[in-house]
PDB file of C-alpha atoms and ligand atoms in Angstrom:
ATOM      1  CA  MET K1470      -7.103  16.282   7.627  1.00 76.00           C
ATOM      2  CA  LYS K1471     -10.238  16.704   9.697  1.00 90.00           C
ATOM      3  CA  LYS K1472     -13.055  15.037   7.749  1.00 97.00           C
ATOM      4  CA  ILE K1473     -11.679  12.137   5.775  1.00 98.00           C
ATOM      5  CA  MET K1474     -13.337   9.865   3.224  1.00 98.00           C
ATOM      6  CA  ILE K1475     -11.569   6.586   2.404  1.00 98.00           C
ATOM      7  CA  THR K1476     -12.230   4.381  -0.625  1.00 98.00           C
ATOM      8  CA  GLY K1477     -11.311   0.685  -0.525  1.00 97.00           C
ATOM      9  CA  ALA K1478     -11.620   0.842   3.265  1.00 97.00           C
ATOM     10  CA  LEU K1479     -11.947  -2.936   3.612  1.00 96.00           C
ATOM     11  CA  GLY K1480      -8.762  -3.641   1.637  1.00 94.00           C
ATOM     12  CA  GLN K1481      -5.269  -4.499   2.842  1.00 92.00           C
ATOM     13  CA  ILE K1482      -4.266  -0.948   3.791  1.00 95.00           C
ATOM     14  CA  GLY K1483      -7.720   0.618   4.236  1.00 96.00           C
ATOM     15  CA  SER K1484      -8.872  -1.737   6.951  1.00 95.00           C
ATOM     16  CA  GLU K1485      -6.037  -0.722   9.270  1.00 96.00           C
ATOM     17  CA  LEU K1486      -5.780   2.875   8.113  1.00 97.00           C
ATOM     18  CA  THR K1487      -9.459   3.525   8.868  1.00 98.00           C
ATOM     19  CA  VAL K1488      -9.000   2.362  12.460  1.00 97.00           C
ATOM     20  CA  LYS K1489      -5.858   4.472  12.918  1.00 97.00           C
ATOM     21  CA  LEU K1490      -7.435   7.605  11.435  1.00 98.00           C
ATOM     22  CA  ARG K1491     -10.525   7.170  13.638  1.00 98.00           C
ATOM     23  CA  GLU K1492      -8.243   6.984  16.680  1.00 97.00           C
ATOM     24  CA  ILE K1493      -6.464  10.193  15.662  1.00 97.00           C
ATOM     25  CA  TYR K1494      -9.297  12.301  14.201  1.00 97.00           C
ATOM     26  CA  GLY K1495     -12.401  10.803  15.868  1.00 97.00           C
ATOM     27  CA  SER K1496     -14.670   8.019  14.605  1.00 97.00           C
ATOM     28  CA  ASN K1497     -17.320  10.306  13.176  1.00 97.00           C
ATOM     29  CA  ASN K1498     -14.769  12.241  11.145  1.00 98.00           C
ATOM     30  CA  VAL K1499     -13.706   9.244   9.046  1.00 98.00           C
ATOM     31  CA  LEU K1500     -16.133   7.919   6.431  1.00 98.00           C
ATOM     32  CA  ALA K1501     -15.173   4.426   5.280  1.00 98.00           C
ATOM     33  CA  THR K1502     -16.412   3.260   1.876  1.00 98.00           C
ATOM     34  CA  ASP K1503     -15.984   0.026  -0.046  1.00 98.00           C
ATOM     35  CA  ILE K1504     -17.689  -1.922  -2.822  1.00 97.00           C
ATOM     36  CA  ARG K1505     -18.672  -4.601  -0.286  1.00 96.00           C
ATOM     37  CA  LYS K1506     -19.812  -4.626   3.320  1.00 96.00           C
ATOM     38  CA  THR K1507     -18.565  -7.134   5.901  1.00 93.00           C
ATOM     39  CA  GLU K1508     -18.988  -7.690   9.627  1.00 92.00           C
ATOM     40  CA  SER K1509     -15.797  -5.876  10.571  1.00 92.00           C
ATOM     41  CA  THR K1510     -14.311  -3.220  12.810  1.00 94.00           C
ATOM     42  CA  VAL K1511     -14.252  -0.758   9.903  1.00 95.00           C
ATOM     43  CA  VAL K1512     -17.993  -1.158   9.293  1.00 96.00           C
ATOM     44  CA  ASN K1513     -18.916  -1.186  12.981  1.00 95.00           C
ATOM     45  CA  SER K1514     -16.668   1.528  14.407  1.00 95.00           C
ATOM     46  CA  GLY K1515     -17.910   4.594  12.499  1.00 97.00           C
ATOM     47  CA  PRO K1516     -19.683   5.818   9.355  1.00 98.00           C
ATOM     48  CA  PHE K1517     -19.640   3.382   6.441  1.00 98.00           C
ATOM     49  CA  GLU K1518     -21.164   3.580   2.928  1.00 98.00           C
ATOM     50  CA  LEU K1519     -21.143   1.227  -0.022  1.00 98.00           C
ATOM     51  CA  LEU K1520     -19.295   2.772  -2.979  1.00 98.00           C
ATOM     52  CA  ASP K1521     -18.157   1.498  -6.348  1.00 98.00           C
ATOM     53  CA  VAL K1522     -15.403   4.009  -7.204  1.00 98.00           C
ATOM     54  CA  LEU K1523     -16.484   3.915 -10.860  1.00 98.00           C
ATOM     55  CA  GLU K1524     -19.720   5.669  -9.843  1.00 98.00           C
ATOM     56  CA  ALA K1525     -18.518   9.267 -10.042  1.00 98.00           C
ATOM     57  CA  ASP K1526     -21.775  10.898  -8.953  1.00 98.00           C
ATOM     58  CA  ARG K1527     -22.119   8.745  -5.866  1.00 98.00           C
ATOM     59  CA  MET K1528     -18.491   9.372  -4.878  1.00 98.00           C
ATOM     60  CA  TYR K1529     -19.047  13.125  -5.201  1.00 98.00           C
ATOM     61  CA  THR K1530     -22.342  13.070  -3.287  1.00 98.00           C
ATOM     62  CA  LEU K1531     -20.945  10.986  -0.428  1.00 98.00           C
ATOM     63  CA  ALA K1532     -17.941  13.293  -0.055  1.00 98.00           C
ATOM     64  CA  LYS K1533     -20.100  16.415  -0.239  1.00 98.00           C
ATOM     65  CA  ASP K1534     -22.773  15.198   2.197  1.00 98.00           C
ATOM     66  CA  PHE K1535     -20.103  14.080   4.656  1.00 98.00           C
ATOM     67  CA  GLY K1536     -18.385  17.475   4.447  1.00 98.00           C
ATOM     68  CA  ALA K1537     -15.059  15.820   3.636  1.00 98.00           C
ATOM     69  CA  ASP K1538     -11.893  17.898   3.367  1.00 98.00           C
ATOM     70  CA  THR K1539      -9.679  14.912   2.529  1.00 98.00           C
ATOM     71  CA  MET K1540      -9.970  11.862   0.270  1.00 98.00           C
ATOM     72  CA  ILE K1541      -7.779   8.805   0.732  1.00 98.00           C
ATOM     73  CA  HIS K1542      -8.218   6.757  -2.402  1.00 98.00           C
ATOM     74  CA  MET K1543      -7.216   3.148  -1.765  1.00 98.00           C
ATOM     75  CA  ALA K1544      -9.549   1.157  -4.048  1.00 97.00           C
ATOM     76  CA  ALA K1545      -7.410  -0.577  -6.695  1.00 95.00           C
ATOM     77  CA  LEU K1546      -6.291  -3.964  -8.022  1.00 93.00           C
ATOM     78  CA  LEU K1547      -2.792  -5.184  -7.062  1.00 91.00           C
ATOM     79  CA  SER K1548      -0.097  -6.285  -9.510  1.00 90.00           C
ATOM     80  CA  ALA K1549      -0.755 -10.004 -10.094  1.00 90.00           C
ATOM     81  CA  THR K1550      -4.529  -9.555 -10.436  1.00 92.00           C
ATOM     82  CA  ALA K1551      -3.959  -6.604 -12.762  1.00 94.00           C
ATOM     83  CA  GLU K1552      -1.688  -8.779 -14.922  1.00 92.00           C
ATOM     84  CA  ALA K1553      -4.389 -11.463 -15.105  1.00 93.00           C
ATOM     85  CA  LYS K1554      -7.132  -8.922 -15.923  1.00 96.00           C
ATOM     86  CA  PRO K1555      -5.380  -5.978 -17.587  1.00 97.00           C
ATOM     87  CA  LEU K1556      -8.412  -4.231 -19.043  1.00 97.00           C
ATOM     88  CA  LEU K1557     -10.324  -4.444 -15.773  1.00 97.00           C
ATOM     89  CA  ALA K1558      -7.230  -3.066 -14.009  1.00 97.00           C
ATOM     90  CA  TRP K1559      -6.963  -0.147 -16.424  1.00 97.00           C
ATOM     91  CA  ASN K1560     -10.656   0.679 -16.041  1.00 97.00           C
ATOM     92  CA  LEU K1561     -10.774   0.331 -12.271  1.00 97.00           C
ATOM     93  CA  ASN K1562      -7.377   1.720 -11.320  1.00 97.00           C
ATOM     94  CA  MET K1563      -7.514   4.687 -13.684  1.00 98.00           C
ATOM     95  CA  GLY K1564     -11.292   5.260 -13.661  1.00 98.00           C
ATOM     96  CA  GLY K1565     -11.415   5.246  -9.855  1.00 98.00           C
ATOM     97  CA  LEU K1566      -8.503   7.674  -9.660  1.00 98.00           C
ATOM     98  CA  VAL K1567      -9.999  10.072 -12.219  1.00 98.00           C
ATOM     99  CA  ASN K1568     -13.227  10.136 -10.191  1.00 98.00           C
ATOM    100  CA  ALA K1569     -11.290  10.765  -6.972  1.00 98.00           C
ATOM    101  CA  LEU K1570      -9.356  13.597  -8.656  1.00 98.00           C
ATOM    102  CA  GLU K1571     -12.499  15.178 -10.080  1.00 98.00           C
ATOM    103  CA  THR K1572     -14.324  14.939  -6.752  1.00 98.00           C
ATOM    104  CA  SER K1573     -11.291  16.496  -5.050  1.00 98.00           C
ATOM    105  CA  ARG K1574     -11.144  19.285  -7.622  1.00 98.00           C
ATOM    106  CA  ASP K1575     -14.875  20.089  -7.342  1.00 98.00           C
ATOM    107  CA  LEU K1576     -14.933  20.017  -3.537  1.00 98.00           C
ATOM    108  CA  GLY K1577     -11.420  21.343  -2.816  1.00 98.00           C
ATOM    109  CA  LEU K1578     -10.258  18.150  -1.074  1.00 98.00           C
ATOM    110  CA  GLN K1579      -6.714  17.131  -0.260  1.00 98.00           C
ATOM    111  CA  LEU K1580      -6.094  13.771  -1.991  1.00 98.00           C
ATOM    112  CA  PHE K1581      -3.828  10.844  -1.107  1.00 98.00           C
ATOM    113  CA  SER K1582      -3.324   8.206  -3.761  1.00 98.00           C
ATOM    114  CA  PRO K1583      -0.794   5.373  -3.314  1.00 98.00           C
ATOM    115  CA  SER K1584       1.759   4.525  -5.962  1.00 98.00           C
ATOM    116  CA  SER K1585       4.119   1.555  -5.720  1.00 97.00           C
ATOM    117  CA  ILE K1586       7.558   0.124  -6.440  1.00 97.00           C
ATOM    118  CA  GLY K1587       5.572  -1.310  -9.372  1.00 96.00           C
ATOM    119  CA  ALA K1588       5.893   2.117 -11.007  1.00 98.00           C
ATOM    120  CA  PHE K1589       9.476   1.115 -11.908  1.00 98.00           C
ATOM    121  CA  GLY K1590      10.559  -1.264 -14.635  1.00 97.00           C
ATOM    122  CA  PRO K1591      13.493  -3.312 -15.929  1.00 97.00           C
ATOM    123  CA  SER K1592      15.372  -0.249 -17.241  1.00 97.00           C
ATOM    124  CA  THR K1593      15.185   1.513 -13.835  1.00 97.00           C
ATOM    125  CA  PRO K1594      18.426   1.360 -11.781  1.00 97.00           C
ATOM    126  CA  LYS K1595      17.850  -1.603  -9.452  1.00 97.00           C
ATOM    127  CA  GLN K1596      20.074  -0.609  -6.559  1.00 97.00           C
ATOM    128  CA  ASN K1597      19.358   2.511  -4.473  1.00 97.00           C
ATOM    129  CA  THR K1598      16.709   3.469  -7.054  1.00 98.00           C
ATOM    130  CA  PRO K1599      16.532   7.287  -7.101  1.00 98.00           C
ATOM    131  CA  GLN K1600      13.394   9.334  -6.502  1.00 98.00           C
ATOM    132  CA  ASP K1601      13.592  10.759 -10.016  1.00 97.00           C
ATOM    133  CA  THR K1602      14.600   8.114 -12.529  1.00 97.00           C
ATOM    134  CA  LEU K1603      13.506   6.074 -15.546  1.00 97.00           C
ATOM    135  CA  GLN K1604       9.976   4.723 -15.147  1.00 97.00           C
ATOM    136  CA  ARG K1605       9.138   2.315 -17.963  1.00 97.00           C
ATOM    137  CA  PRO K1606       7.202  -0.466 -16.173  1.00 97.00           C
ATOM    138  CA  THR K1607       6.270  -3.607 -18.096  1.00 95.00           C
ATOM    139  CA  THR K1608       3.165  -4.539 -16.064  1.00 95.00           C
ATOM    140  CA  MET K1609      -0.379  -3.164 -16.350  1.00 96.00           C
ATOM    141  CA  TYR K1610      -0.226  -2.299 -12.637  1.00 96.00           C
ATOM    142  CA  GLY K1611       2.955  -0.309 -13.247  1.00 97.00           C
ATOM    143  CA  VAL K1612       1.444   1.461 -16.245  1.00 98.00           C
ATOM    144  CA  ASN K1613      -1.516   2.439 -14.030  1.00 98.00           C
ATOM    145  CA  LYS K1614       0.781   3.657 -11.259  1.00 98.00           C
ATOM    146  CA  VAL K1615       2.973   5.818 -13.517  1.00 98.00           C
ATOM    147  CA  ALA K1616      -0.071   7.260 -15.286  1.00 98.00           C
ATOM    148  CA  GLY K1617      -1.632   7.873 -11.860  1.00 98.00           C
ATOM    149  CA  GLU K1618       1.466   9.670 -10.565  1.00 98.00           C
ATOM    150  CA  LEU K1619       1.520  11.920 -13.620  1.00 98.00           C
ATOM    151  CA  LEU K1620      -2.197  12.605 -13.457  1.00 98.00           C
ATOM    152  CA  CYS K1621      -2.007  13.539  -9.769  1.00 98.00           C
ATOM    153  CA  ASP K1622       0.887  15.914 -10.461  1.00 98.00           C
ATOM    154  CA  TYR K1623      -1.096  17.349 -13.383  1.00 98.00           C
ATOM    155  CA  TYR K1624      -4.129  18.062 -11.147  1.00 98.00           C
ATOM    156  CA  PHE K1625      -1.835  19.807  -8.673  1.00 98.00           C
ATOM    157  CA  GLU K1626      -0.116  21.947 -11.310  1.00 98.00           C
ATOM    158  CA  LYS K1627      -3.172  22.673 -13.418  1.00 98.00           C
ATOM    159  CA  PHE K1628      -6.021  22.883 -10.886  1.00 98.00           C
ATOM    160  CA  GLY K1629      -4.228  23.333  -7.560  1.00 98.00           C
ATOM    161  CA  VAL K1630      -5.552  20.072  -6.078  1.00 98.00           C
ATOM    162  CA  ASP K1631      -3.370  19.173  -3.075  1.00 98.00           C
ATOM    163  CA  THR K1632      -2.436  15.682  -4.311  1.00 98.00           C
ATOM    164  CA  ARG K1633       0.151  13.623  -2.417  1.00 98.00           C
ATOM    165  CA  GLY K1634       1.379  10.040  -2.719  1.00 98.00           C
ATOM    166  CA  VAL K1635       4.058   7.504  -1.875  1.00 98.00           C
ATOM    167  CA  ARG K1636       5.520   4.582  -3.788  1.00 98.00           C
ATOM    168  CA  PHE K1637       4.806   1.812  -1.317  1.00 97.00           C
ATOM    169  CA  PRO K1638       6.966  -1.290  -1.241  1.00 97.00           C
ATOM    170  CA  GLY K1639       5.474  -4.676  -0.255  1.00 96.00           C
ATOM    171  CA  LEU K1640       3.410  -4.147   2.910  1.00 96.00           C
ATOM    172  CA  ILE K1641       3.354  -6.766   5.637  1.00 96.00           C
ATOM    173  CA  SER K1642       0.608  -7.033   8.226  1.00 94.00           C
ATOM    174  CA  TYR K1643      -1.079  -9.537  10.532  1.00 93.00           C
ATOM    175  CA  ASP K1644      -4.497  -7.968  10.107  1.00 91.00           C
ATOM    176  CA  THR K1645      -5.995  -8.048   6.592  1.00 85.00           C
ATOM    177  CA  PRO K1646      -4.187 -10.300   4.103  1.00 83.00           C
ATOM    178  CA  PRO K1647      -3.275  -8.742   0.752  1.00 77.00           C
ATOM    179  CA  GLY K1648      -4.919 -10.122  -2.373  1.00 81.00           C
ATOM    180  CA  GLY K1649      -3.311 -10.575  -5.757  1.00 88.00           C
ATOM    181  CA  GLY K1650       0.020  -8.840  -5.120  1.00 90.00           C
ATOM    182  CA  THR K1651       3.532  -9.973  -6.024  1.00 93.00           C
ATOM    183  CA  THR K1652       4.937  -9.249  -2.568  1.00 94.00           C
ATOM    184  CA  ASP K1653       2.207 -11.282  -0.804  1.00 94.00           C
ATOM    185  CA  TYR K1654       4.661 -14.150  -0.182  1.00 96.00           C
ATOM    186  CA  ALA K1655       6.253 -12.051   2.559  1.00 96.00           C
ATOM    187  CA  VAL K1656       2.921 -12.108   4.416  1.00 96.00           C
ATOM    188  CA  ASP K1657       1.919 -15.726   3.635  1.00 96.00           C
ATOM    189  CA  ILE K1658       5.248 -17.003   4.930  1.00 97.00           C
ATOM    190  CA  TYR K1659       4.415 -15.893   8.498  1.00 97.00           C
ATOM    191  CA  TYR K1660       0.981 -17.551   8.445  1.00 96.00           C
ATOM    192  CA  LYS K1661       2.447 -20.832   7.143  1.00 96.00           C
ATOM    193  CA  ALA K1662       5.375 -20.678   9.564  1.00 96.00           C
ATOM    194  CA  LEU K1663       2.931 -20.670  12.473  1.00 95.00           C
ATOM    195  CA  GLU K1664       0.362 -23.047  10.978  1.00 94.00           C
ATOM    196  CA  GLN K1665       2.633 -25.635   9.326  1.00 95.00           C
ATOM    197  CA  GLY K1666       6.244 -24.860  10.241  1.00 96.00           C
ATOM    198  CA  LYS K1667       7.102 -24.649   6.531  1.00 97.00           C
ATOM    199  CA  TYR K1668       6.464 -22.556   3.446  1.00 97.00           C
ATOM    200  CA  THR K1669       6.788 -22.972  -0.298  1.00 97.00           C
ATOM    201  CA  SER K1670       7.733 -19.654  -1.902  1.00 97.00           C
ATOM    202  CA  TYR K1671       6.508 -18.697  -5.361  1.00 97.00           C
ATOM    203  CA  ILE K1672       9.298 -16.084  -5.466  1.00 97.00           C
ATOM    204  CA  LYS K1673      12.788 -17.377  -6.301  1.00 97.00           C
ATOM    205  CA  GLN K1674      15.671 -17.443  -3.840  1.00 97.00           C
ATOM    206  CA  GLY K1675      17.814 -14.327  -4.232  1.00 97.00           C
ATOM    207  CA  THR K1676      14.971 -12.041  -5.383  1.00 98.00           C
ATOM    208  CA  TYR K1677      15.242  -8.807  -3.424  1.00 98.00           C
ATOM    209  CA  MET K1678      12.267  -6.461  -3.025  1.00 97.00           C
ATOM    210  CA  ASP K1679      11.576  -3.499  -0.750  1.00 97.00           C
ATOM    211  CA  MET K1680       9.168  -4.074   2.123  1.00 98.00           C
ATOM    212  CA  MET K1681       7.629  -2.207   5.058  1.00 98.00           C
ATOM    213  CA  TYR K1682       5.642  -3.202   8.150  1.00 97.00           C
ATOM    214  CA  MET K1683       2.070  -1.871   8.091  1.00 97.00           C
ATOM    215  CA  PRO K1684       2.352   0.430  11.171  1.00 97.00           C
ATOM    216  CA  ASP K1685       5.145   2.326   9.391  1.00 98.00           C
ATOM    217  CA  ALA K1686       3.098   2.535   6.185  1.00 98.00           C
ATOM    218  CA  LEU K1687       0.089   3.985   8.028  1.00 98.00           C
ATOM    219  CA  GLN K1688       2.251   6.513   9.853  1.00 98.00           C
ATOM    220  CA  ALA K1689       3.821   7.532   6.531  1.00 98.00           C
ATOM    221  CA  ILE K1690       0.373   8.372   5.117  1.00 98.00           C
ATOM    222  CA  VAL K1691      -0.527  10.486   8.157  1.00 98.00           C
ATOM    223  CA  ASP K1692       2.853  12.249   8.156  1.00 98.00           C
ATOM    224  CA  LEU K1693       2.779  13.052   4.447  1.00 98.00           C
ATOM    225  CA  MET K1694      -0.797  14.352   4.594  1.00 98.00           C
ATOM    226  CA  GLU K1695       0.012  16.519   7.637  1.00 97.00           C
ATOM    227  CA  ALA K1696       3.276  17.817   6.150  1.00 97.00           C
ATOM    228  CA  ASP K1697       3.671  21.482   5.239  1.00 96.00           C
ATOM    229  CA  GLY K1698       2.837  21.567   1.517  1.00 96.00           C
ATOM    230  CA  SER K1699       5.213  24.459   0.890  1.00 95.00           C
ATOM    231  CA  LYS K1700       8.152  22.168   1.795  1.00 94.00           C
ATOM    232  CA  LEU K1701       7.227  19.500  -0.758  1.00 97.00           C
ATOM    233  CA  ILE K1702       9.384  19.550  -3.869  1.00 96.00           C
ATOM    234  CA  HIS K1703       7.932  16.233  -5.029  1.00 96.00           C
ATOM    235  CA  ARG K1704       4.335  15.114  -4.681  1.00 97.00           C
ATOM    236  CA  ASN K1705       3.439  12.028  -6.687  1.00 97.00           C
ATOM    237  CA  ALA K1706       4.964   9.970  -5.519  1.00 96.00           C
ATOM    238  CA  PHE K1707       7.690   9.625  -2.868  1.00 98.00           C
ATOM    239  CA  ASN K1708       9.889   6.526  -2.614  1.00 98.00           C
ATOM    240  CA  VAL K1709       9.410   4.998   0.863  1.00 98.00           C
ATOM    241  CA  THR K1710      10.914   1.794   2.222  1.00 98.00           C
ATOM    242  CA  ALA K1711      11.979   0.206   5.496  1.00 98.00           C
ATOM    243  CA  MET K1712      13.962  -2.853   4.357  1.00 98.00           C
ATOM    244  CA  SER K1713      14.909  -4.946   1.365  1.00 98.00           C
ATOM    245  CA  PHE K1714      15.243  -8.731   1.597  1.00 97.00           C
ATOM    246  CA  GLU K1715      14.999 -11.993  -0.324  1.00 98.00           C
ATOM    247  CA  PRO K1716      13.044 -15.058   0.857  1.00 98.00           C
ATOM    248  CA  GLU K1717      15.994 -16.786   2.621  1.00 98.00           C
ATOM    249  CA  GLN K1718      16.464 -13.740   4.836  1.00 98.00           C
ATOM    250  CA  ILE K1719      12.898 -13.864   6.173  1.00 97.00           C
ATOM    251  CA  ALA K1720      13.408 -17.583   6.808  1.00 97.00           C
ATOM    252  CA  VAL K1721      16.530 -16.804   8.875  1.00 98.00           C
ATOM    253  CA  SER K1722      14.577 -14.184  10.823  1.00 98.00           C
ATOM    254  CA  ILE K1723      11.648 -16.594  11.425  1.00 97.00           C
ATOM    255  CA  ARG K1724      14.038 -19.363  12.619  1.00 97.00           C
ATOM    256  CA  LYS K1725      15.070 -17.106  15.532  1.00 97.00           C
ATOM    257  CA  HIS K1726      11.561 -17.889  16.870  1.00 96.00           C
ATOM    258  CA  ILE K1727      10.662 -21.154  15.084  1.00 96.00           C
ATOM    259  CA  PRO K1728      14.020 -22.972  14.766  1.00 97.00           C
ATOM    260  CA  ASN K1729      12.744 -25.819  12.563  1.00 96.00           C
ATOM    261  CA  PHE K1730      11.037 -23.600  10.001  1.00 97.00           C
ATOM    262  CA  GLU K1731      11.588 -24.951   6.475  1.00 97.00           C
ATOM    263  CA  LEU K1732      11.542 -22.906   3.276  1.00 98.00           C
ATOM    264  CA  SER K1733      11.229 -24.469  -0.179  1.00 97.00           C
ATOM    265  CA  TYR K1734      10.484 -23.066  -3.638  1.00 98.00           C
ATOM    266  CA  ASP K1735       7.950 -23.592  -6.398  1.00 97.00           C
ATOM    267  CA  VAL K1736       8.397 -20.487  -8.518  1.00 97.00           C
ATOM    268  CA  ASP K1737       5.393 -18.892 -10.221  1.00 96.00           C
ATOM    269  CA  PRO K1738       6.782 -17.531 -13.517  1.00 96.00           C
ATOM    270  CA  ILE K1739       4.221 -14.731 -13.753  1.00 93.00           C
ATOM    271  CA  ARG K1740       4.825 -13.237 -10.330  1.00 94.00           C
ATOM    272  CA  GLN K1741       8.583 -13.903 -10.625  1.00 96.00           C
ATOM    273  CA  ALA K1742       8.676 -11.913 -13.873  1.00 95.00           C
ATOM    274  CA  ILE K1743       6.876  -9.028 -12.147  1.00 94.00           C
ATOM    275  CA  ALA K1744       9.318  -9.152  -9.207  1.00 96.00           C
ATOM    276  CA  ASP K1745      12.309  -9.283 -11.580  1.00 96.00           C
ATOM    277  CA  SER K1746      11.124  -6.094 -13.274  1.00 95.00           C
ATOM    278  CA  TRP K1747      11.072  -4.165  -9.964  1.00 96.00           C
ATOM    279  CA  PRO K1748      13.986  -2.582  -8.050  1.00 97.00           C
ATOM    280  CA  ASN K1749      16.005  -4.450  -5.422  1.00 97.00           C
ATOM    281  CA  ALA K1750      16.176  -1.507  -3.037  1.00 98.00           C
ATOM    282  CA  ILE K1751      14.890   2.044  -3.460  1.00 98.00           C
ATOM    283  CA  ASP K1752      16.262   5.289  -2.040  1.00 98.00           C
ATOM    284  CA  ALA K1753      13.840   7.128   0.274  1.00 98.00           C
ATOM    285  CA  SER K1754      15.963  10.226   0.905  1.00 98.00           C
ATOM    286  CA  ALA K1755      13.545  12.676  -0.766  1.00 98.00           C
ATOM    287  CA  ALA K1756      10.771  11.556   1.625  1.00 98.00           C
ATOM    288  CA  LYS K1757      13.173  11.898   4.564  1.00 98.00           C
ATOM    289  CA  ASP K1758      14.314  15.361   3.482  1.00 97.00           C
ATOM    290  CA  GLU K1759      10.954  16.841   2.480  1.00 98.00           C
ATOM    291  CA  TRP K1760       8.583  15.502   5.176  1.00 98.00           C
ATOM    292  CA  ASP K1761      10.739  13.628   7.660  1.00 97.00           C
ATOM    293  CA  PHE K1762       9.715  10.104   6.654  1.00 98.00           C
ATOM    294  CA  LYS K1763      10.934   7.428   9.089  1.00 96.00           C
ATOM    295  CA  ALA K1764      10.336   3.689   9.503  1.00 97.00           C
ATOM    296  CA  GLN K1765      10.571   2.103  12.964  1.00 98.00           C
ATOM    297  CA  TYR K1766      10.644  -1.586  12.032  1.00 98.00           C
ATOM    298  CA  ASP K1767      13.428  -3.612  10.429  1.00 97.00           C
ATOM    299  CA  LEU K1768      13.179  -7.279   9.410  1.00 98.00           C
ATOM    300  CA  ASP K1769      13.846  -8.756  12.864  1.00 98.00           C
ATOM    301  CA  THR K1770      11.640  -6.363  14.854  1.00 98.00           C
ATOM    302  CA  MET K1771       8.868  -6.872  12.307  1.00 98.00           C
ATOM    303  CA  THR K1772       9.213 -10.680  12.442  1.00 98.00           C
ATOM    304  CA  LYS K1773       8.992 -10.694  16.238  1.00 97.00           C
ATOM    305  CA  ASP K1774       5.890  -8.490  16.301  1.00 97.00           C
ATOM    306  CA  MET K1775       4.281 -10.268  13.346  1.00 96.00           C
ATOM    307  CA  LEU K1776       4.695 -13.735  14.908  1.00 96.00           C
ATOM    308  CA  GLU K1777       3.406 -12.563  18.294  1.00 96.00           C
ATOM    309  CA  LYS K1778       0.333 -10.816  16.904  1.00 95.00           C
ATOM    310  CA  LEU K1779      -0.421 -13.484  14.328  1.00 95.00           C
ATOM    311  CA  SER K1780      -0.225 -16.335  16.813  1.00 93.00           C
ATOM    312  CA  LEU K1781      -2.716 -14.538  19.066  1.00 93.00           C
ATOM    313  CA  LYS K1782      -4.999 -14.043  16.070  1.00 91.00           C
ATOM    314  CA  LEU K1783      -4.702 -17.633  14.822  1.00 88.00           C
ATOM    315  CA  ASN K1784      -5.256 -19.096  18.312  1.00 86.00           C
ATOM    316  CA  LYS K1785      -8.366 -16.957  18.699  1.00 69.00           C
ATOM    317  CA  ASN K1786      -9.748 -18.443  15.491  1.00 58.00           C
ATOM    318  CA  ASP K1787      -9.183 -22.070  16.575  1.00 53.00           C
TER     319      ASP K1787
HETATM  320  N1  LIG O 853       2.407  -5.032  -2.878  1.00 63.37           N
HETATM  321  C1  LIG O 853       2.078  -4.633  -4.225  1.00 63.37           C
HETATM  322  C2  LIG O 853       1.981  -5.791  -5.117  1.00 63.37           C
HETATM  323  O1  LIG O 853       2.675  -6.753  -4.911  1.00 63.37           O
HETATM  324  C3  LIG O 853       3.140  -3.709  -4.743  1.00 63.37           C
HETATM  325  O2  LIG O 853       2.676  -2.421  -4.728  1.00 63.37           O
HETATM  326  O3  LIG O 853       1.240  -5.745  -6.052  1.00 63.37           O
END
């Protein structure tokens, strides 16, 4: 990775990934693109272009003119939004990926495309979910992710495009809030803990999902993209995770810092059904074996850092 173009650079992952990649590879070597433009670090700290990922010609031209050797394709709808607007999700999630694959094929780019724990479904083993297992998701987001994984592997096998991906769990960060995901509760809970001392969870007590703190997720992308391709047995996409918990366990972790924190429940049946169709805890051993994946943060170290950073951010905004 030397000249990198990112799509969806103002999204939940892109906004932090762009900054990290600019620190590593140099600001002028990372072209951020998004469908909108905001007053933000991403827009102000290096090259930025407006891009709707459904515009194939513009995507190709931007990558070519920039001299990109890598594409990181982040523009997509998350699970709950995709469930509310399934046709839009199909068109955007698949259409954007096809354009990224075609651009990568034409220009010889390395391509990263994220998959998700959403690529699993109710018939997948829930505990210690293997790398290679049944994938029959029941959500539109999951259908997009499985189709995307297969398509990326197809472009590698058929056209030699160096496609790589991970199945991200819920990602937690103090920077850009997620939008329209099922795991978003695990971010909201920290904001509400600091702002109100209490939180009402739309996910039911006892619902386990995999999660990861954003710094570990960003490092995983860099490590996978830098890994020796000849050592990769899998490509699209590797299970990665740092922890698995249910809502009560975050509450316990938060109470170590905010003793009176209260957690209550008002379950959203749509997002609960999505969560129930996903694994409880996935096995990341293929990622560890093939490219040395590691996560630094567990629930308590993440909670401490999250509360510290978020309280600085919220106080600044007062
Ligand atoms: N965090 C995502 C979501 O909830 C999962 O990939 O949609």
